[in-house]
Short mmCIF file of C-alpha atoms in Angstrom, two decimals:
data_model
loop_
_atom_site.label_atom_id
_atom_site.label_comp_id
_atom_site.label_asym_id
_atom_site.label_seq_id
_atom_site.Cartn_x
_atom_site.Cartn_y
_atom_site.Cartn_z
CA UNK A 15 110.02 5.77 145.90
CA UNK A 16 109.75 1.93 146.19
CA UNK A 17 113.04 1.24 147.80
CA UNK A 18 112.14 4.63 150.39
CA UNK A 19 108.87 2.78 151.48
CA UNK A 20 110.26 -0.63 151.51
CA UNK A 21 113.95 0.72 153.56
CA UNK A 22 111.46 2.64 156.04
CA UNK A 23 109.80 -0.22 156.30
CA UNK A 24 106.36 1.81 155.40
CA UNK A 25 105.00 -1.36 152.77
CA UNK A 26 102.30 -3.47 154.51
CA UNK A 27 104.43 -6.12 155.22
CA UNK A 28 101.73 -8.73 154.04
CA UNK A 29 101.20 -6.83 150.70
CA UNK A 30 103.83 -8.75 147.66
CA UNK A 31 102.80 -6.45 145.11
CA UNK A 32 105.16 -4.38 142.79
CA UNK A 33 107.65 -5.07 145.20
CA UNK A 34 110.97 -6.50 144.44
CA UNK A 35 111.39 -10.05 145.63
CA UNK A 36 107.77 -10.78 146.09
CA UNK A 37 104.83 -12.13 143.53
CA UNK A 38 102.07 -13.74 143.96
CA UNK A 39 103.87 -17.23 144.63
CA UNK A 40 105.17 -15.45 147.51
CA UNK A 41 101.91 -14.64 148.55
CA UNK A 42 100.32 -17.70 148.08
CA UNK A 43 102.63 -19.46 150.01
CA UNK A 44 102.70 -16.79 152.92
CA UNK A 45 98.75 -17.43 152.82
CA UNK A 46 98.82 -21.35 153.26
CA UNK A 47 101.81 -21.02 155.70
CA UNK A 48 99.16 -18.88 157.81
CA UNK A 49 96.27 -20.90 157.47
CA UNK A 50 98.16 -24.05 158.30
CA UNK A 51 99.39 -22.28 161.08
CA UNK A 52 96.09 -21.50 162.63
CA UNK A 53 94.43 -24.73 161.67
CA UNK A 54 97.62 -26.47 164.21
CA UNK A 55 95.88 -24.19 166.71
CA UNK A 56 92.70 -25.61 166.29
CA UNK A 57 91.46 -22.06 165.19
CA UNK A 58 88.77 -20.94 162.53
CA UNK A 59 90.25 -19.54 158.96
CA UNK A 60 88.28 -17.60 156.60
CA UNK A 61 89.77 -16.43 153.32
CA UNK A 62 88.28 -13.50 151.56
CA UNK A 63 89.77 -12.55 148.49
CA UNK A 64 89.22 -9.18 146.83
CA UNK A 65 89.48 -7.91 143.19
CA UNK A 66 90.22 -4.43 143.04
CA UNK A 67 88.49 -3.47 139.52
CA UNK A 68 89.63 -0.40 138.02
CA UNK A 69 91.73 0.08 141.20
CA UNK A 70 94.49 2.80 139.37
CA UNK A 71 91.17 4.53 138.56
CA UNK A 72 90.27 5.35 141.86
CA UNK A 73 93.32 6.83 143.33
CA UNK A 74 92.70 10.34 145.18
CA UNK A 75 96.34 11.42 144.02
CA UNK A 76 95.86 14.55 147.05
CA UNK A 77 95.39 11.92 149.83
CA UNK A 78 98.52 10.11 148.40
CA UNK A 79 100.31 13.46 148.29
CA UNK A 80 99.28 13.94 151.44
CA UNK A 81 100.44 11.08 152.76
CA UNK A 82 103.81 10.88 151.46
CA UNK A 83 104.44 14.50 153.00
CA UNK A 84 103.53 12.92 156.42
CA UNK A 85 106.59 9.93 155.39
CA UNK A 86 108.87 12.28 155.24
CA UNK A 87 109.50 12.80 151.58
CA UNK A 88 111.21 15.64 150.78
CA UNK A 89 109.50 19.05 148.73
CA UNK A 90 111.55 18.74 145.87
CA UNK A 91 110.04 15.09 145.06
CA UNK A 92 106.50 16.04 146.48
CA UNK A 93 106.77 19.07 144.05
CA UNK A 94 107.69 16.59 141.31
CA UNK A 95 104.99 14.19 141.61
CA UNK A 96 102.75 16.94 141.90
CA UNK A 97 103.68 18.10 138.88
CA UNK A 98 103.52 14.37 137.24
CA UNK A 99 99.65 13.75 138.57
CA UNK A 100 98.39 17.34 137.84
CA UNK A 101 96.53 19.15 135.04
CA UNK A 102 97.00 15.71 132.86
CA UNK A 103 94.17 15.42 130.03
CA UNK A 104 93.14 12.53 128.31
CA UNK A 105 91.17 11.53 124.75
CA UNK A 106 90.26 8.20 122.81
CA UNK A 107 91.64 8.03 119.31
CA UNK A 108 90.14 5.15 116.63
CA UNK A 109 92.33 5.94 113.53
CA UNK A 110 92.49 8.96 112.62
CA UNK A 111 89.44 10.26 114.83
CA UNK A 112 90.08 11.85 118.52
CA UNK A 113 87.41 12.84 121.08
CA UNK A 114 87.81 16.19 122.67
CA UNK A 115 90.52 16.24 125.19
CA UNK A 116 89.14 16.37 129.06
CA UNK A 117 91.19 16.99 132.74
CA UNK A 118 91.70 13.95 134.90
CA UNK A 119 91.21 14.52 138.57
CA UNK A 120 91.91 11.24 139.69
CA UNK A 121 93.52 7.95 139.21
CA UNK A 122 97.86 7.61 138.50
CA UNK A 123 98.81 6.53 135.49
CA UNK A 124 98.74 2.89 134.46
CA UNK A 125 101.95 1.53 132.71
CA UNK A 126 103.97 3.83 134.72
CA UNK A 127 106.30 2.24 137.23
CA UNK A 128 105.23 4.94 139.98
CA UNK A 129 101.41 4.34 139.56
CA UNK A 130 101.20 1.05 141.84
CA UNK A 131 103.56 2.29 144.75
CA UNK A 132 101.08 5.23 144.65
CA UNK A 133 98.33 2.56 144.52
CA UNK A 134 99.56 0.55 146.91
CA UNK A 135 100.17 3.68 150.03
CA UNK A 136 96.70 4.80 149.11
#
């Protein structure tokens, strides 16, 4: 899924996250490139950085759907991830006591390498 959005040039190309080649150095350095840039032009920079808390959380995993069907992914992988985001459940365990078991309807899973692309086209 990665190297589909990155070959059809589809990533943000100012976004360096989960992407191969690219980390926050990158960023960083993209960032003060720019606002050295601007400041040679005798123009006004403001920075405004952004923490995204609980950001996997918050995913609407239809609009991404959605979405990718508009990219031009195909039905057999739209069917797939479909399958991989729906009718999940969740529970806390603390040794050797569970909670009930509940539905998630949002959110992609963390620790999964498809959960930020998803993040990120969101």
């Amino acid at each position: 899924m990665a190297d589909f959005l990155g070959n059809n040039t589809i990533f943000n190309p100012n976004n360096s996250a989960y992407r191969r080649g690219h980390s926050t150095t990158t960023t960083m350095l993209a960032i003060r490139d720019d606002i050295l840039r601007a400041m040679k032009r005798g123009e006004v920079t403001i920075a405004v950085l952004a923490d995204f808390s609980k950001a996997f959380d918050t995913v609407a995993y239809q609009i991404v759907l959605s979405k990718l069907h508009r990219l031009g992914f195909s039905n057999t992988s739209l069917k797939w991830l479909i399958s991989y985001l729906t009718d999940r459940k969740q529970y806390v365990q603390v040794d050797d006591r569970s909670s009930e078991r509940v539905g998630v309807t949002f959110g992609v899973p963390q620790g999964s390498i498809l959960g930020p692309v998803k993040f990120i086209r969101q």
